[in-house]
Structures are given as C-alpha cells and as structure tokens.
Amino acid sequence: MADWAESRGAQFRQSRDARGFQIEQAKAAPGGALRIEWAPSQRSYIEGNELRMRCELGLHPDLQMMVLARSLMERLEKAVFEAYTDTLKTRVDTDTPEEMRWLVMFAKLKNYPHKLVKERFGAVAINQEVVSAWLENSLSDLLIQASQDLLPEERPFVLMVLRGNVYLRVAMEEPTLTEIQGLVKLLETACREAQRVNARLADGGPWPTTTSVAWQSQPPLGELPGR
C-alpha cells in the first residue's frame, strides 16, 4: 500500500493505534487534493471498518448529489421514516448525517441511464437533472462494472458531491490494494463527471443554482481527522 501511494506521489501514514492508515495526495488526477483513509467506521450503518475518500475540487457549493447502494438507501429510508414518525420527534435530528437527510429533502432520480444501475443503486440531488447528467456517461458504466465484484449488493456504499468536494465511503473490514485501486478509479471518474456537470452549471446551463436547504451542523461523511 505504501509503495502504491509513493508511486502516485502521495504520502502514506499508519495511524498511531495501528488500526488504520491515511494516504494524502496533494494533487490527484481530477485536479484536487485527495485523501484516503481506512479506519473504524464513523457511521452507524457501517459495522467495523470502512474506507473513506475525499477529493477537493472547488465545485459550485450548490451542486449536491448522491449515489448509494440501493440496499443501503432502503435501510436508511426506513430509519429516517421511523425518526419522523416517532411521537417524541418533530423532525430528523440535526446530527443525522447528510446521506440520511437528503433522502427526505432532495429529489430521487426516476429515469436511470441503465436498468442495472437502477437495480443496484439509488440517486438523489438538488434536482433530478443534475444527478441524471452526473450518471449519463462513464460513471454509470463504472458503477455497473463495480457492482459485479467490487460493490456486491449488500455492501454499504455512498458517493456524494457536497461543499465543492466529492466523497466516497464504503464498508471495508480488511483493506486490499486491488479494492482500493478500483475505488480510487471510481472516485476519480465521479470527480471528472462532477466537474463536467459543474461546468454546465457555471455556464448558465439548464439547471438553476439552488440554495441548499441542508442543515450544516455535521461535516460531510464525517470530517476526516486532521482537516
């Protein structure tokens, strides 16, 4: 893993408790700083360890999109519904992570570019047009490919565009270089496609810039240590 990080011009550091590691790359292929971290999960819906990644791209702050494993989406929707219907609560708590709140707040994609993408993944965004555009090219192709081996049906997986960055989180009890390389490729593809959508927004494309109504109390996908 350290050799692979060095080959990318990145720095590899093992955590002090030897329970994880971080890889920092000042400038990754999509053009922004990349951080990869394998460590104990920061989300209740992932047991054990997880891999989380962030690529800083400086995208439009109103560009908010999410793709996640459909099995996870259904589980989180149930949890959010139960939180809403709890007689002691009037709304989802502000410490609930974005990936759960967005399922209630944002539009769900109805027309997927491929049947298999719809079967294995769910998607939401500030509106359906932006997330449809995100998925219309190579990102869908890579998600289909990943669903065959890298992302089995019951593996929790989240891919988000938020606060100008692209985030990926996936359950990973033990890290393997092959899996991490595949997930980095998926993240980099998501970054390039997000940059394409962002450029269309910046050029006054077919979607209005939408002021986010998302609560900002919790960092996206669990803010990575050291940031």
mmCIF file of N, CA and C in Angstrom, residues 45-180:
data_model
loop_
_atom_site.group_PDB
_atom_site.id
_atom_site.type_symbol
_atom_site.label_atom_id
_atom_site.label_comp_id
_atom_site.label_asym_id
_atom_site.label_seq_id
_atom_site.Cartn_x
_atom_site.Cartn_y
_atom_site.Cartn_z
ATOM 1 N N TYR A 45 -24.422 2.925 10.118
ATOM 2 C CA TYR A 45 -24.893 1.952 9.135
ATOM 3 C C TYR A 45 -23.762 1.103 8.544
ATOM 4 N N ILE A 46 -22.528 1.366 8.980
ATOM 5 C CA ILE A 46 -21.390 0.529 8.589
ATOM 6 C C ILE A 46 -20.767 -0.044 9.850
ATOM 7 N N GLU A 47 -20.763 -1.356 9.963
ATOM 8 C CA GLU A 47 -20.152 -2.016 11.109
ATOM 9 C C GLU A 47 -18.673 -2.278 10.824
ATOM 10 N N GLY A 48 -17.879 -2.200 11.866
ATOM 11 C CA GLY A 48 -16.453 -2.492 11.707
ATOM 12 C C GLY A 48 -15.694 -1.350 11.073
ATOM 13 N N ASN A 49 -14.907 -1.664 10.048
ATOM 14 C CA ASN A 49 -14.048 -0.668 9.405
ATOM 15 C C ASN A 49 -14.621 -0.208 8.077
ATOM 16 N N GLU A 50 -14.136 0.927 7.628
ATOM 17 C CA GLU A 50 -14.586 1.496 6.364
ATOM 18 C C GLU A 50 -13.428 2.170 5.654
ATOM 19 N N LEU A 51 -13.602 2.353 4.361
ATOM 20 C CA LEU A 51 -12.703 3.176 3.562
ATOM 21 C C LEU A 51 -13.453 4.447 3.217
ATOM 22 N N ARG A 52 -12.847 5.586 3.459
ATOM 23 C CA ARG A 52 -13.465 6.861 3.103
ATOM 24 C C ARG A 52 -12.445 7.710 2.348
ATOM 25 N N MET A 53 -12.948 8.414 1.348
ATOM 26 C CA MET A 53 -12.079 9.217 0.497
ATOM 27 C C MET A 53 -12.721 10.578 0.238
ATOM 28 N N ARG A 54 -11.866 11.561 0.059
ATOM 29 C CA ARG A 54 -12.345 12.908 -0.284
ATOM 30 C C ARG A 54 -11.419 13.516 -1.316
ATOM 31 N N CYS A 55 -12.015 14.089 -2.367
ATOM 32 C CA CYS A 55 -11.257 14.813 -3.379
ATOM 33 C C CYS A 55 -11.763 16.249 -3.403
ATOM 34 N N GLU A 56 -10.873 17.197 -3.178
ATOM 35 C CA GLU A 56 -11.236 18.615 -3.101
ATOM 36 C C GLU A 56 -11.152 19.230 -4.491
ATOM 37 N N LEU A 57 -12.311 19.657 -5.008
ATOM 38 C CA LEU A 57 -12.360 20.146 -6.392
ATOM 39 C C LEU A 57 -12.798 21.596 -6.522
ATOM 40 N N GLY A 58 -13.339 22.186 -5.467
ATOM 41 C CA GLY A 58 -13.818 23.560 -5.570
ATOM 42 C C GLY A 58 -15.010 23.709 -6.489
ATOM 43 N N LEU A 59 -15.906 22.724 -6.479
ATOM 44 C CA LEU A 59 -17.109 22.785 -7.300
ATOM 45 C C LEU A 59 -18.086 23.812 -6.753
ATOM 46 N N HIS A 60 -19.118 24.112 -7.529
ATOM 47 C CA HIS A 60 -20.151 25.042 -7.077
ATOM 48 C C HIS A 60 -20.757 24.520 -5.772
ATOM 49 N N PRO A 61 -20.861 25.369 -4.745
ATOM 50 C CA PRO A 61 -21.363 24.894 -3.444
ATOM 51 C C PRO A 61 -22.798 24.382 -3.476
ATOM 52 N N ASP A 62 -23.571 24.779 -4.474
ATOM 53 C CA ASP A 62 -24.950 24.305 -4.562
ATOM 54 C C ASP A 62 -25.087 22.994 -5.325
ATOM 55 N N LEU A 63 -23.982 22.470 -5.828
ATOM 56 C CA LEU A 63 -24.031 21.197 -6.536
ATOM 57 C C LEU A 63 -23.997 20.071 -5.505
ATOM 58 N N GLN A 64 -25.158 19.485 -5.242
ATOM 59 C CA GLN A 64 -25.285 18.459 -4.205
ATOM 60 C C GLN A 64 -25.962 17.228 -4.805
ATOM 61 N N MET A 65 -25.225 16.114 -4.833
ATOM 62 C CA MET A 65 -25.717 14.897 -5.472
ATOM 63 C C MET A 65 -25.230 13.699 -4.666
ATOM 64 N N MET A 66 -25.968 12.601 -4.738
ATOM 65 C CA MET A 66 -25.571 11.386 -4.024
ATOM 66 C C MET A 66 -26.026 10.153 -4.781
ATOM 67 N N VAL A 67 -25.129 9.182 -4.864
ATOM 68 C CA VAL A 67 -25.430 7.835 -5.351
ATOM 69 C C VAL A 67 -25.060 6.877 -4.232
ATOM 70 N N LEU A 68 -25.909 5.917 -3.938
ATOM 71 C CA LEU A 68 -25.630 4.965 -2.873
ATOM 72 C C LEU A 68 -26.208 3.605 -3.215
ATOM 73 N N ALA A 69 -25.693 2.584 -2.556
ATOM 74 C CA ALA A 69 -26.206 1.243 -2.773
ATOM 75 C C ALA A 69 -27.700 1.217 -2.482
ATOM 76 N N ARG A 70 -28.485 0.600 -3.359
ATOM 77 C CA ARG A 70 -29.937 0.605 -3.179
ATOM 78 C C ARG A 70 -30.346 -0.088 -1.885
ATOM 79 N N SER A 71 -29.667 -1.159 -1.531
ATOM 80 C CA SER A 71 -29.999 -1.838 -0.277
ATOM 81 C C SER A 71 -29.772 -0.915 0.914
ATOM 82 N N LEU A 72 -28.721 -0.106 0.861
ATOM 83 C CA LEU A 72 -28.453 0.857 1.925
ATOM 84 C C LEU A 72 -29.501 1.969 1.901
ATOM 85 N N MET A 73 -29.856 2.449 0.724
ATOM 86 C CA MET A 73 -30.866 3.500 0.610
ATOM 87 C C MET A 73 -32.170 3.058 1.256
ATOM 88 N N GLU A 74 -32.590 1.837 0.983
ATOM 89 C CA GLU A 74 -33.840 1.343 1.554
ATOM 90 C C GLU A 74 -33.746 1.249 3.074
ATOM 91 N N ARG A 75 -32.590 0.846 3.568
ATOM 92 C CA ARG A 75 -32.406 0.748 5.018
ATOM 93 C C ARG A 75 -32.413 2.128 5.670
ATOM 94 N N LEU A 76 -31.757 3.106 5.049
ATOM 95 C CA LEU A 76 -31.717 4.451 5.609
ATOM 96 C C LEU A 76 -33.072 5.140 5.510
ATOM 97 N N GLU A 77 -33.799 4.891 4.416
ATOM 98 C CA GLU A 77 -35.138 5.470 4.287
ATOM 99 C C GLU A 77 -36.038 4.980 5.410
ATOM 100 N N LYS A 78 -35.932 3.723 5.749
ATOM 101 C CA LYS A 78 -36.724 3.169 6.844
ATOM 102 C C LYS A 78 -36.360 3.833 8.163
ATOM 103 N N ALA A 79 -35.061 4.043 8.380
ATOM 104 C CA ALA A 79 -34.610 4.676 9.613
ATOM 105 C C ALA A 79 -35.092 6.119 9.704
ATOM 106 N N VAL A 80 -35.037 6.847 8.584
ATOM 107 C CA VAL A 80 -35.499 8.234 8.573
ATOM 108 C C VAL A 80 -37.012 8.291 8.802
ATOM 109 N N PHE A 81 -37.748 7.382 8.164
ATOM 110 C CA PHE A 81 -39.198 7.339 8.349
ATOM 111 C C PHE A 81 -39.548 7.100 9.810
ATOM 112 N N GLU A 82 -38.834 6.183 10.442
ATOM 113 C CA GLU A 82 -39.098 5.903 11.855
ATOM 114 C C GLU A 82 -38.771 7.108 12.723
ATOM 115 N N ALA A 83 -37.718 7.850 12.344
ATOM 116 C CA ALA A 83 -37.375 9.056 13.108
ATOM 117 C C ALA A 83 -38.461 10.119 12.975
ATOM 118 N N TYR A 84 -39.032 10.256 11.765
ATOM 119 C CA TYR A 84 -40.085 11.238 11.533
ATOM 120 C C TYR A 84 -41.378 10.867 12.261
ATOM 121 N N THR A 85 -41.682 9.590 12.315
ATOM 122 C CA THR A 85 -42.949 9.161 12.903
ATOM 123 C C THR A 85 -42.867 8.941 14.406
ATOM 124 N N ASP A 86 -41.666 9.060 14.965
ATOM 125 C CA ASP A 86 -41.503 8.959 16.409
ATOM 126 C C ASP A 86 -42.297 10.097 17.053
ATOM 127 N N THR A 87 -43.180 9.767 17.960
ATOM 128 C CA THR A 87 -44.040 10.780 18.580
ATOM 129 C C THR A 87 -43.248 11.789 19.403
ATOM 130 N N LEU A 88 -42.014 11.464 19.742
ATOM 131 C CA LEU A 88 -41.197 12.375 20.539
ATOM 132 C C LEU A 88 -40.355 13.306 19.678
ATOM 133 N N LYS A 89 -40.435 13.144 18.349
ATOM 134 C CA LYS A 89 -39.617 13.967 17.458
ATOM 135 C C LYS A 89 -40.501 14.671 16.442
ATOM 136 N N THR A 90 -40.133 15.893 16.097
ATOM 137 C CA THR A 90 -40.871 16.631 15.079
ATOM 138 C C THR A 90 -40.093 16.723 13.766
ATOM 139 N N ARG A 91 -38.830 16.357 13.788
ATOM 140 C CA ARG A 91 -38.011 16.388 12.584
ATOM 141 C C ARG A 91 -36.806 15.491 12.802
ATOM 142 N N VAL A 92 -36.087 15.216 11.729
ATOM 143 C CA VAL A 92 -34.857 14.455 11.856
ATOM 144 C C VAL A 92 -33.830 15.296 12.599
ATOM 145 N N ASP A 93 -33.156 14.720 13.567
ATOM 146 C CA ASP A 93 -32.181 15.450 14.355
ATOM 147 C C ASP A 93 -31.092 16.040 13.477
ATOM 148 N N THR A 94 -30.570 17.187 13.879
ATOM 149 C CA THR A 94 -29.549 17.862 13.085
ATOM 150 C C THR A 94 -28.217 17.127 13.112
ATOM 151 N N ASP A 95 -28.055 16.146 14.005
ATOM 152 C CA ASP A 95 -26.822 15.369 13.989
ATOM 153 C C ASP A 95 -26.946 14.139 13.099
ATOM 154 N N THR A 96 -28.098 14.006 12.413
ATOM 155 C CA THR A 96 -28.262 12.935 11.434
ATOM 156 C C THR A 96 -27.415 13.264 10.212
ATOM 157 N N PRO A 97 -26.636 12.323 9.701
ATOM 158 C CA PRO A 97 -25.749 12.628 8.568
ATOM 159 C C PRO A 97 -26.515 12.984 7.300
ATOM 160 N N GLU A 98 -25.850 13.746 6.424
ATOM 161 C CA GLU A 98 -26.484 14.209 5.191
ATOM 162 C C GLU A 98 -27.053 13.081 4.354
ATOM 163 N N GLU A 99 -26.341 11.969 4.299
ATOM 164 C CA GLU A 99 -26.806 10.898 3.437
ATOM 165 C C GLU A 99 -28.177 10.370 3.842
ATOM 166 N N MET A 100 -28.573 10.573 5.096
ATOM 167 C CA MET A 100 -29.913 10.199 5.529
ATOM 168 C C MET A 100 -30.897 11.335 5.291
ATOM 169 N N ARG A 101 -30.497 12.554 5.603
ATOM 170 C CA ARG A 101 -31.402 13.700 5.449
ATOM 171 C C ARG A 101 -31.760 13.959 3.986
ATOM 172 N N TRP A 102 -30.778 13.753 3.115
ATOM 173 C CA TRP A 102 -31.024 14.021 1.697
ATOM 174 C C TRP A 102 -32.105 13.119 1.126
ATOM 175 N N LEU A 103 -32.256 11.917 1.679
ATOM 176 C CA LEU A 103 -33.292 11.008 1.188
ATOM 177 C C LEU A 103 -34.685 11.586 1.391
ATOM 178 N N VAL A 104 -34.831 12.468 2.348
ATOM 179 C CA VAL A 104 -36.109 13.126 2.611
ATOM 180 C C VAL A 104 -36.193 14.461 1.880
ATOM 181 N N MET A 105 -35.076 15.182 1.827
ATOM 182 C CA MET A 105 -35.092 16.567 1.369
ATOM 183 C C MET A 105 -34.999 16.722 -0.145
ATOM 184 N N PHE A 106 -34.298 15.822 -0.827
ATOM 185 C CA PHE A 106 -33.965 16.026 -2.229
ATOM 186 C C PHE A 106 -34.747 15.102 -3.153
ATOM 187 N N ALA A 107 -34.733 15.454 -4.426
ATOM 188 C CA ALA A 107 -35.460 14.682 -5.439
ATOM 189 C C ALA A 107 -34.743 13.376 -5.744
ATOM 190 N N LYS A 108 -35.508 12.298 -5.825
ATOM 191 C CA LYS A 108 -34.951 10.992 -6.194
ATOM 192 C C LYS A 108 -34.996 10.842 -7.716
ATOM 193 N N LEU A 109 -33.923 10.296 -8.247
ATOM 194 C CA LEU A 109 -33.855 10.080 -9.688
ATOM 195 C C LEU A 109 -34.860 9.007 -10.096
ATOM 196 N N LYS A 110 -35.619 9.285 -11.157
ATOM 197 C CA LYS A 110 -36.613 8.329 -11.651
ATOM 198 C C LYS A 110 -36.136 7.627 -12.918
ATOM 199 N N ASN A 111 -35.504 8.373 -13.809
ATOM 200 C CA ASN A 111 -35.071 7.819 -15.086
ATOM 201 C C ASN A 111 -33.571 7.571 -15.071
ATOM 202 N N TYR A 112 -33.192 6.324 -14.848
ATOM 203 C CA TYR A 112 -31.787 5.947 -14.781
ATOM 204 C C TYR A 112 -31.259 5.635 -16.180
ATOM 205 N N PRO A 113 -29.953 5.855 -16.387
ATOM 206 C CA PRO A 113 -29.393 5.624 -17.725
ATOM 207 C C PRO A 113 -29.299 4.147 -18.096
ATOM 208 N N HIS A 114 -29.372 3.267 -17.089
ATOM 209 C CA HIS A 114 -29.262 1.839 -17.358
ATOM 210 C C HIS A 114 -30.059 1.074 -16.317
ATOM 211 N N LYS A 115 -30.699 0.004 -16.730
ATOM 212 C CA LYS A 115 -31.538 -0.791 -15.834
ATOM 213 C C LYS A 115 -30.753 -1.329 -14.646
ATOM 214 N N LEU A 116 -29.533 -1.801 -14.886
ATOM 215 C CA LEU A 116 -28.730 -2.371 -13.811
ATOM 216 C C LEU A 116 -28.329 -1.319 -12.787
ATOM 217 N N VAL A 117 -28.078 -0.090 -13.233
ATOM 218 C CA VAL A 117 -27.775 0.992 -12.293
ATOM 219 C C VAL A 117 -28.964 1.212 -11.364
ATOM 220 N N LYS A 118 -30.168 1.210 -11.916
ATOM 221 C CA LYS A 118 -31.368 1.404 -11.113
ATOM 222 C C LYS A 118 -31.582 0.253 -10.137
ATOM 223 N N GLU A 119 -31.257 -0.969 -10.561
ATOM 224 C CA GLU A 119 -31.444 -2.127 -9.693
ATOM 225 C C GLU A 119 -30.498 -2.117 -8.498
ATOM 226 N N ARG A 120 -29.280 -1.620 -8.690
ATOM 227 C CA ARG A 120 -28.261 -1.739 -7.656
ATOM 228 C C ARG A 120 -27.979 -0.456 -6.893
ATOM 229 N N PHE A 121 -28.390 0.692 -7.454
ATOM 230 C CA PHE A 121 -28.059 1.965 -6.823
ATOM 231 C C PHE A 121 -29.272 2.890 -6.814
ATOM 232 N N GLY A 122 -29.273 3.794 -5.845
ATOM 233 C CA GLY A 122 -30.253 4.869 -5.814
ATOM 234 C C GLY A 122 -29.534 6.192 -5.952
ATOM 235 N N ALA A 123 -30.234 7.240 -6.371
ATOM 236 C CA ALA A 123 -29.603 8.542 -6.577
ATOM 237 C C ALA A 123 -30.556 9.664 -6.201
ATOM 238 N N VAL A 124 -30.036 10.685 -5.533
ATOM 239 C CA VAL A 124 -30.809 11.873 -5.179
ATOM 240 C C VAL A 124 -29.933 13.099 -5.411
ATOM 241 N N ALA A 125 -30.571 14.271 -5.551
ATOM 242 C CA ALA A 125 -29.815 15.508 -5.759
ATOM 243 C C ALA A 125 -30.735 16.697 -5.560
ATOM 244 N N ILE A 126 -30.171 17.900 -5.717
ATOM 245 C CA ILE A 126 -30.955 19.124 -5.608
ATOM 246 C C ILE A 126 -32.084 19.128 -6.631
ATOM 247 N N ASN A 127 -31.870 18.474 -7.763
ATOM 248 C CA ASN A 127 -32.947 18.187 -8.704
ATOM 249 C C ASN A 127 -32.514 17.002 -9.566
ATOM 250 N N GLN A 128 -33.470 16.394 -10.236
ATOM 251 C CA GLN A 128 -33.182 15.173 -10.980
ATOM 252 C C GLN A 128 -32.246 15.403 -12.163
ATOM 253 N N GLU A 129 -32.282 16.606 -12.744
ATOM 254 C CA GLU A 129 -31.481 16.869 -13.931
ATOM 255 C C GLU A 129 -29.981 16.776 -13.647
ATOM 256 N N VAL A 130 -29.547 17.305 -12.500
ATOM 257 C CA VAL A 130 -28.110 17.307 -12.235
ATOM 258 C C VAL A 130 -27.583 15.905 -11.988
ATOM 259 N N VAL A 131 -28.301 15.103 -11.213
ATOM 260 C CA VAL A 131 -27.815 13.754 -10.927
ATOM 261 C C VAL A 131 -27.928 12.869 -12.157
ATOM 262 N N SER A 132 -28.924 13.109 -13.001
ATOM 263 C CA SER A 132 -29.035 12.371 -14.253
ATOM 264 C C SER A 132 -27.839 12.677 -15.154
ATOM 265 N N ALA A 133 -27.452 13.945 -15.200
ATOM 266 C CA ALA A 133 -26.288 14.335 -16.008
ATOM 267 C C ALA A 133 -25.006 13.731 -15.451
ATOM 268 N N TRP A 134 -24.892 13.636 -14.132
ATOM 269 C CA TRP A 134 -23.719 13.049 -13.487
ATOM 270 C C TRP A 134 -23.552 11.584 -13.901
ATOM 271 N N LEU A 135 -24.691 10.897 -14.048
ATOM 272 C CA LEU A 135 -24.677 9.463 -14.329
ATOM 273 C C LEU A 135 -24.725 9.114 -15.813
ATOM 274 N N GLU A 136 -24.885 10.098 -16.680
ATOM 275 C CA GLU A 136 -25.224 9.770 -18.061
ATOM 276 C C GLU A 136 -24.061 9.209 -18.872
ATOM 277 N N ASN A 137 -22.828 9.376 -18.409
ATOM 278 C CA ASN A 137 -21.682 8.912 -19.195
ATOM 279 C C ASN A 137 -20.922 7.795 -18.487
ATOM 280 N N SER A 138 -19.626 7.978 -18.289
ATOM 281 C CA SER A 138 -18.753 6.900 -17.815
ATOM 282 C C SER A 138 -19.002 6.492 -16.370
ATOM 283 N N LEU A 139 -19.594 7.352 -15.548
ATOM 284 C CA LEU A 139 -19.837 6.974 -14.156
ATOM 285 C C LEU A 139 -20.788 5.793 -14.070
ATOM 286 N N SER A 140 -21.836 5.801 -14.867
ATOM 287 C CA SER A 140 -22.762 4.667 -14.877
ATOM 288 C C SER A 140 -22.065 3.388 -15.313
ATOM 289 N N ASP A 141 -21.249 3.485 -16.338
ATOM 290 C CA ASP A 141 -20.536 2.302 -16.828
ATOM 291 C C ASP A 141 -19.652 1.704 -15.733
ATOM 292 N N LEU A 142 -18.968 2.567 -14.996
ATOM 293 C CA LEU A 142 -18.072 2.073 -13.960
ATOM 294 C C LEU A 142 -18.857 1.522 -12.765
ATOM 295 N N LEU A 143 -19.999 2.124 -12.450
ATOM 296 C CA LEU A 143 -20.838 1.592 -11.373
ATOM 297 C C LEU A 143 -21.347 0.196 -11.731
ATOM 298 N N ILE A 144 -21.746 0.013 -12.976
ATOM 299 C CA ILE A 144 -22.196 -1.311 -13.421
ATOM 300 C C ILE A 144 -21.065 -2.319 -13.285
ATOM 301 N N GLN A 145 -19.889 -1.931 -13.711
ATOM 302 C CA GLN A 145 -18.724 -2.816 -13.606
ATOM 303 C C GLN A 145 -18.430 -3.145 -12.144
ATOM 304 N N ALA A 146 -18.462 -2.126 -11.280
ATOM 305 C CA ALA A 146 -18.154 -2.335 -9.867
ATOM 306 C C ALA A 146 -19.185 -3.208 -9.178
ATOM 307 N N SER A 147 -20.435 -3.148 -9.635
ATOM 308 C CA SER A 147 -21.496 -3.929 -9.000
ATOM 309 C C SER A 147 -21.306 -5.426 -9.214
ATOM 310 N N GLN A 148 -20.467 -5.807 -10.165
ATOM 311 C CA GLN A 148 -20.242 -7.219 -10.449
ATOM 312 C C GLN A 148 -19.286 -7.869 -9.459
ATOM 313 N N ASP A 149 -18.401 -7.076 -8.846
ATOM 314 C CA ASP A 149 -17.441 -7.672 -7.916
ATOM 315 C C ASP A 149 -17.035 -6.724 -6.788
ATOM 316 N N LEU A 150 -16.680 -5.496 -7.118
ATOM 317 C CA LEU A 150 -16.167 -4.570 -6.116
ATOM 318 C C LEU A 150 -17.241 -4.119 -5.126
ATOM 319 N N LEU A 151 -18.464 -3.946 -5.610
ATOM 320 C CA LEU A 151 -19.563 -3.460 -4.759
ATOM 321 C C LEU A 151 -20.720 -4.459 -4.793
ATOM 322 N N PRO A 152 -20.600 -5.574 -4.073
ATOM 323 C CA PRO A 152 -21.709 -6.526 -4.012
ATOM 324 C C PRO A 152 -22.947 -5.871 -3.415
ATOM 325 N N GLU A 153 -24.088 -6.482 -3.637
ATOM 326 C CA GLU A 153 -25.385 -5.865 -3.358
ATOM 327 C C GLU A 153 -25.552 -5.364 -1.931
ATOM 328 N N GLU A 154 -25.065 -6.096 -0.950
ATOM 329 C CA GLU A 154 -25.286 -5.733 0.447
ATOM 330 C C GLU A 154 -24.153 -4.912 1.052
ATOM 331 N N ARG A 155 -23.193 -4.496 0.253
ATOM 332 C CA ARG A 155 -22.067 -3.721 0.787
ATOM 333 C C ARG A 155 -22.436 -2.242 0.861
ATOM 334 N N PRO A 156 -22.455 -1.652 2.061
ATOM 335 C CA PRO A 156 -22.778 -0.231 2.173
ATOM 336 C C PRO A 156 -21.796 0.632 1.377
ATOM 337 N N PHE A 157 -22.351 1.517 0.559
ATOM 338 C CA PHE A 157 -21.543 2.353 -0.327
ATOM 339 C C PHE A 157 -22.256 3.672 -0.547
ATOM 340 N N VAL A 158 -21.515 4.788 -0.416
ATOM 341 C CA VAL A 158 -22.074 6.129 -0.628
ATOM 342 C C VAL A 158 -21.076 6.959 -1.425
ATOM 343 N N LEU A 159 -21.575 7.672 -2.424
ATOM 344 C CA LEU A 159 -20.781 8.592 -3.237
ATOM 345 C C LEU A 159 -21.521 9.921 -3.251
ATOM 346 N N MET A 160 -20.855 11.003 -2.813
ATOM 347 C CA MET A 160 -21.538 12.285 -2.659
ATOM 348 C C MET A 160 -20.726 13.436 -3.248
ATOM 349 N N VAL A 161 -21.442 14.430 -3.759
ATOM 350 C CA VAL A 161 -20.861 15.727 -4.108
ATOM 351 C C VAL A 161 -21.457 16.731 -3.143
ATOM 352 N N LEU A 162 -20.602 17.377 -2.373
ATOM 353 C CA LEU A 162 -21.063 18.253 -1.294
ATOM 354 C C LEU A 162 -19.970 19.248 -0.947
ATOM 355 N N ARG A 163 -20.368 20.516 -0.749
ATOM 356 C CA ARG A 163 -19.449 21.588 -0.362
ATOM 357 C C ARG A 163 -18.230 21.683 -1.285
ATOM 358 N N GLY A 164 -18.472 21.438 -2.553
ATOM 359 C CA GLY A 164 -17.409 21.584 -3.539
ATOM 360 C C GLY A 164 -16.491 20.387 -3.676
ATOM 361 N N ASN A 165 -16.707 19.340 -2.872
ATOM 362 C CA ASN A 165 -15.848 18.168 -2.886
ATOM 363 C C ASN A 165 -16.634 16.924 -3.302
ATOM 364 N N VAL A 166 -15.896 15.855 -3.604
ATOM 365 C CA VAL A 166 -16.509 14.560 -3.888
ATOM 366 C C VAL A 166 -16.041 13.588 -2.808
ATOM 367 N N TYR A 167 -16.986 12.862 -2.224
ATOM 368 C CA TYR A 167 -16.711 11.945 -1.123
ATOM 369 C C TYR A 167 -17.155 10.537 -1.486
ATOM 370 N N LEU A 168 -16.400 9.559 -1.012
ATOM 371 C CA LEU A 168 -16.778 8.160 -1.172
ATOM 372 C C LEU A 168 -16.598 7.465 0.174
ATOM 373 N N ARG A 169 -17.568 6.644 0.536
ATOM 374 C CA ARG A 169 -17.494 5.866 1.773
ATOM 375 C C ARG A 169 -18.003 4.461 1.476
ATOM 376 N N VAL A 170 -17.273 3.460 1.949
ATOM 377 C CA VAL A 170 -17.662 2.084 1.687
ATOM 378 C C VAL A 170 -17.187 1.198 2.836
ATOM 379 N N ALA A 171 -17.984 0.182 3.152
ATOM 380 C CA ALA A 171 -17.575 -0.787 4.166
ATOM 381 C C ALA A 171 -16.362 -1.565 3.663
ATOM 382 N N MET A 172 -15.360 -1.729 4.536
ATOM 383 C CA MET A 172 -14.162 -2.478 4.161
ATOM 384 C C MET A 172 -13.507 -2.996 5.437
ATOM 385 N N GLU A 173 -13.796 -4.233 5.780
ATOM 386 C CA GLU A 173 -13.276 -4.787 7.028
ATOM 387 C C GLU A 173 -11.764 -4.927 6.992
ATOM 388 N N GLU A 174 -11.227 -5.417 5.863
ATOM 389 C CA GLU A 174 -9.781 -5.517 5.692
ATOM 390 C C GLU A 174 -9.414 -4.878 4.352
ATOM 391 N N PRO A 175 -8.428 -4.002 4.348
ATOM 392 C CA PRO A 175 -8.083 -3.316 3.096
ATOM 393 C C PRO A 175 -7.254 -4.196 2.170
ATOM 394 N N THR A 176 -7.533 -4.110 0.884
ATOM 395 C CA THR A 176 -6.693 -4.754 -0.126
ATOM 396 C C THR A 176 -6.353 -3.704 -1.174
ATOM 397 N N LEU A 177 -5.165 -3.790 -1.722
ATOM 398 C CA LEU A 177 -4.728 -2.805 -2.695
ATOM 399 C C LEU A 177 -5.612 -2.836 -3.940
ATOM 400 N N THR A 178 -5.995 -4.030 -4.378
ATOM 401 C CA THR A 178 -6.828 -4.145 -5.576
ATOM 402 C C THR A 178 -8.149 -3.414 -5.401
ATOM 403 N N GLU A 179 -8.796 -3.603 -4.242
ATOM 404 C CA GLU A 179 -10.069 -2.926 -3.986
ATOM 405 C C GLU A 179 -9.888 -1.414 -3.926
ATOM 406 N N ILE A 180 -8.844 -0.972 -3.243
ATOM 407 C CA ILE A 180 -8.619 0.469 -3.107
ATOM 408 C C ILE A 180 -8.327 1.094 -4.463
#
